[in-house]
Amino acid sequence: MKTQQEQNIKDLKQEESITLEEMPENILEIQEQMNTEGKTLNWTTSFDNNEPKSVTFFLY
């Protein structure tokens, strides 16, 4: 079953982003599905004292 966070990632549009507190466990599956739809999912990770703080997803 899809979580709301996964759906929010899949619904991203150009020039939009979404920030989550942690990386979804199935991010590679989400990325692969989006690639088949012609969307390139990217993300950046913010750190605080070498610990992941948040992940921001966007289309490129």
CSV table of C-alpha atoms in Angstrom, one decimal:
chain,number,residue,atom,x,y,z
A,1,MET,CA,0.0,0.0,0.0
A,2,LYS,CA,1.3,3.4,-0.9
A,3,THR,CA,2.0,5.9,1.8
A,4,GLN,CA,1.1,9.5,1.5
A,5,GLN,CA,4.8,10.4,1.4
A,6,GLU,CA,5.4,8.1,-1.5
A,7,GLN,CA,2.5,9.5,-3.4
A,8,ASN,CA,3.7,13.1,-2.7
A,9,ILE,CA,7.0,12.2,-4.3
A,10,LYS,CA,5.4,10.6,-7.3
A,11,ASP,CA,3.1,13.7,-7.8
A,12,LEU,CA,6.0,16.1,-8.0
A,13,LYS,CA,6.0,18.5,-10.9
A,14,GLN,CA,8.9,20.6,-12.3
A,15,GLU,CA,10.1,23.3,-10.0
A,16,GLU,CA,8.4,21.7,-7.0
A,17,SER,CA,10.1,19.9,-4.1
A,18,ILE,CA,9.2,17.9,-1.1
A,19,THR,CA,11.2,17.5,2.1
A,20,LEU,CA,10.9,14.4,4.3
A,21,GLU,CA,12.7,13.6,7.6
A,22,GLU,CA,14.0,10.3,6.3
A,23,MET,CA,14.6,8.5,3.1
A,24,PRO,CA,11.7,6.1,2.2
A,25,GLU,CA,12.9,2.5,2.2
A,26,ASN,CA,11.6,1.8,-1.3
A,27,ILE,CA,13.1,4.9,-2.9
A,28,LEU,CA,14.8,2.9,-5.7
A,29,GLU,CA,11.5,1.4,-6.6
A,30,ILE,CA,9.9,4.8,-6.7
A,31,GLN,CA,12.7,6.2,-8.8
A,32,GLU,CA,12.5,3.4,-11.3
A,33,GLN,CA,8.8,3.8,-11.7
A,34,MET,CA,9.1,7.5,-12.2
A,35,ASN,CA,11.9,6.9,-14.8
A,36,THR,CA,9.5,4.7,-16.8
A,37,GLU,CA,7.1,7.7,-16.8
A,38,GLY,CA,9.9,10.0,-18.2
A,39,LYS,CA,10.5,11.7,-14.9
A,40,THR,CA,14.0,12.0,-13.4
A,41,LEU,CA,13.8,12.0,-9.6
A,42,ASN,CA,16.7,13.6,-7.7
A,43,TRP,CA,17.3,14.3,-4.0
A,44,THR,CA,19.7,16.1,-1.7
A,45,THR,CA,20.3,15.2,1.9
A,46,SER,CA,20.8,17.7,4.7
A,47,PHE,CA,23.1,16.7,7.6
A,48,ASP,CA,23.4,17.9,11.1
A,49,ASN,CA,26.7,16.9,12.9
A,50,ASN,CA,27.2,14.1,10.3
A,51,GLU,CA,23.7,12.7,10.9
A,52,PRO,CA,21.1,12.9,8.1
A,53,LYS,CA,18.5,15.5,9.0
A,54,SER,CA,16.2,15.6,6.0
A,55,VAL,CA,15.9,14.6,2.4
A,56,THR,CA,14.6,17.0,-0.3
A,57,PHE,CA,13.2,15.4,-3.5
A,58,PHE,CA,12.8,17.2,-6.8
A,59,LEU,CA,12.6,16.6,-10.6
A,60,TYR,CA,15.4,17.5,-12.9
